[in-house]
Amino acid sequence: MIELKNLTKRYGDKTAVDDLTLHLEPGSVTGFLGPNGAGKSTTMRLILGLDAPTSGTALVGGRRYADLERPLTTIGALLDAKAVHPGRTGRDHLRAMARSQRIPARRVDEVLERTGMTAAARRRAGTYSLGMSQRLGIAGALLGDPQVLMLDEPVNGLDPDGVTWIRTLLRGLAAEGRTVFVSSHLMSEMQQTADRLVVLGKGRLIADEPMANLLTATGSRVRGPALGALAERLDGARWTGEDELTVPGVRPEEVGALAHQLGLLLHRLEATEPTLEESYMSLTADAVEYTAGGAA
Amino acid sequence: MSAATAQAAPAGPGGRTAPLMPAVRTTLGDAIAAEWIKLWSLRSTWWYLGGAAVIIVLTSLLESGDGDPTTPDAVTPVLGAVSYFVQYVLAVFGIVAITGEIATRSITVTMACTPRRTRIMVAKALVIGGVVFVASLLMTLGGLVLTAARFGELSLLDGTQVETVLAASVYLALLAVFSLGLATLVRRTAGALAIVLALLLMVPELLRMLSERIEAPWINTVGDWTPSPIGWRLMEGQWADGLVLLAWAWAAIASAIWVLRRRDA
């Protein structure tokens, strides 16, 4: 539903998006990850036609955004939750959006209800918290009942309830057969929400994989007074404490069997959960735009 | 996908078709309606128009005119004074119609809703121009009635005066549209207002002084065709000069469209 082909955007001599080719399919949540400044938001702006690509194309449902007759009924987007006139009520903001596409006015109240914004809808948007602004933005994205949803950092500013709500919403929308494209810098959140991950670094695609490929395999953590022999026999084992070894990719059953064979005393043996963090960090290590330290 | 669903809107693999929204074409009218909702859902709209009304009432009560108060000629200076004071308020009204969206970045939502940027600009120009024209008409008519009542001469409400009211409203509407277009180019409220003020207050006067100093009358002629002298002549019944004012507004909107279509949002 979203097709990017050799998409490139330069601002002056800075390349924000560099030759990005991507296909997003219906029925799944695609997570969009990358360090700050990697070009995630720019990519989304290019998809919406807000910025013009330097070269390449971005198509939604086979057409350029600018050629969509009623764009909100094809793709709903939330790029910047605070991009709302602070003097206008949330409801009026949505009413104007709806009217521009001949979306029936009753739909405004439906999406307000669905995002839990009914009570706040008649207040001016300038009084909203970031979390409420995010909900209003999501209401705007849902307005046209689109097949494609594209959300930039929707979890920002939401309380834990809100985070769970977004996760359920996005999973539900994908289950209905829609294409969901969502960026976040919260990896644990992505791990729970996305089926597939697209990782961007310095504007370039550095990974486009099913979630399962990027999760580290289940490993083991083992404690005991004298684990030296164990550490020697297990590839990748590393000391994570004075008497603690962490062994990625080796299940506790195997570690236990080996310890038994070696006649070692164990105080503790447990499985480590698969995480995204480790593979993400190694993928983006070379692509981090802003690193801590230095004169800055 | 079966042949039956292929006829309908594109279906996802979940068998869902895009329901709710039948295929309809959107028009300029839809963009105008959206701009209309946006305009009237801001309190500031009421402040600008209310402020303009207060200025008109005060001017109508205070400006004496320099002619014999029992003749219709007395009314023209009053209406002139009215438009002179109120034009700045309505110019800002035109300016913030776009800079208010640029400053709050809500312009990106407008552009996502209406990707055809020409349509956005034309809709804004028509809404701002139309609202300022109707509001000015009502307010200056009110001012005229107040003036007539003050002079105790209801005969002042004759055809000539109504024509002057009409001319003042045309001037104010075109000025607001011009300001809207200019503000789209400048992107900032303060910058756009500075240019509009300079154009209305300083440019004609500076050109006049310059033309006298270097004895080049054509420079003064250029000054005569800036918006505010045209406005005065419009109110004196020289309707043809209004075409030049229309050209000012058109040029501002046309450049705004040109820039809006090329600039990243």
XYZ file of C-alpha atoms in Angstrom, chain A residues 9 11 26-27 45 48-52 65-73 80 82-89 92-93 95-97 99-104 106-107 110 124 143-147 175-178, chain B residues 10-27 29-31 33-35 37-44 100-101 104-109 111-117 119 262-265:
104
model
C 15.626 14.044 -0.146
C 18.203 19.823 2.139
C -1.536 -4.570 4.312
C -2.433 -6.514 7.406
C 6.653 14.046 5.086
C 2.355 12.920 2.472
C 3.690 15.229 -0.209
C 4.466 17.937 2.348
C 8.040 18.016 1.087
C 8.943 17.217 -2.499
C -0.352 11.617 -2.437
C -1.012 14.816 -4.396
C -3.118 12.818 -6.850
C -5.384 11.278 -4.208
C -8.872 12.654 -4.582
C -9.798 12.392 -0.882
C -6.450 11.648 0.734
C -7.765 11.107 4.262
C -9.900 8.208 3.050
C 3.102 16.271 14.586
C 1.122 19.831 18.238
C 0.464 21.047 14.688
C -3.002 22.231 15.638
C -4.109 25.842 15.988
C -4.202 26.355 19.778
C -7.221 28.647 19.539
C -9.473 26.089 17.897
C -11.309 23.298 19.725
C -13.647 22.146 15.180
C -10.181 21.094 14.032
C -14.763 19.251 11.541
C -12.696 21.360 9.139
C -10.593 18.319 8.171
C -15.462 18.931 5.553
C -12.497 19.317 3.191
C -13.039 15.700 2.032
C -16.812 15.438 2.353
C -16.470 13.047 5.236
C -19.818 13.042 7.051
C -21.019 12.366 12.379
C -17.691 10.645 11.734
C -17.183 8.650 16.174
C -9.387 24.689 22.827
C -11.265 10.252 10.326
C -11.402 8.955 6.765
C -11.478 5.268 7.779
C -8.317 4.810 5.674
C -6.626 1.569 4.599
C -5.922 -7.285 12.064
C -8.643 -5.550 10.021
C -6.312 -5.777 7.041
C -4.933 -2.268 7.144
C -9.727 -1.584 -3.374
C -9.938 -4.375 -0.833
C -7.326 -5.393 1.660
C -6.433 -9.041 2.156
C -8.732 -9.073 5.172
C -11.568 -8.721 2.666
C -12.279 -5.205 3.879
C -13.271 -2.701 1.325
C -12.914 0.997 2.016
C -16.511 1.430 3.175
C -17.905 4.669 4.654
C -16.633 6.839 1.857
C -18.150 6.409 -1.586
C -16.039 7.682 -4.472
C -16.827 11.353 -4.872
C -14.786 14.156 -6.302
C -13.863 17.068 -4.101
C -14.150 20.595 -5.385
C -16.304 24.376 -2.709
C -15.154 21.755 -0.181
C -11.938 23.656 0.463
C -16.265 25.170 3.346
C -13.277 23.909 5.367
C -11.713 27.381 5.410
C -15.201 26.400 9.470
C -11.610 27.221 10.392
C -12.207 30.966 10.225
C -15.309 31.048 12.404
C -13.963 28.572 14.965
C -11.302 31.050 16.075
C -12.091 33.705 18.633
C -9.590 36.037 16.988
C -1.580 31.692 12.039
C -1.390 28.314 10.289
C 1.319 26.709 14.547
C 2.414 24.290 11.769
C -1.283 23.424 11.314
C -0.668 24.318 7.651
C 0.644 20.745 7.315
C -2.794 19.416 8.274
C -2.052 20.516 3.065
C -2.572 16.874 3.986
C -6.343 17.428 3.631
C -6.096 19.428 0.416
C -2.900 18.461 -1.417
C -3.718 20.851 -4.262
C -2.124 23.979 -2.894
C -7.010 25.219 -4.225
C 7.264 24.890 -4.891
C 8.115 25.272 -1.238
C 8.351 22.393 1.217
C 5.601 22.745 3.810
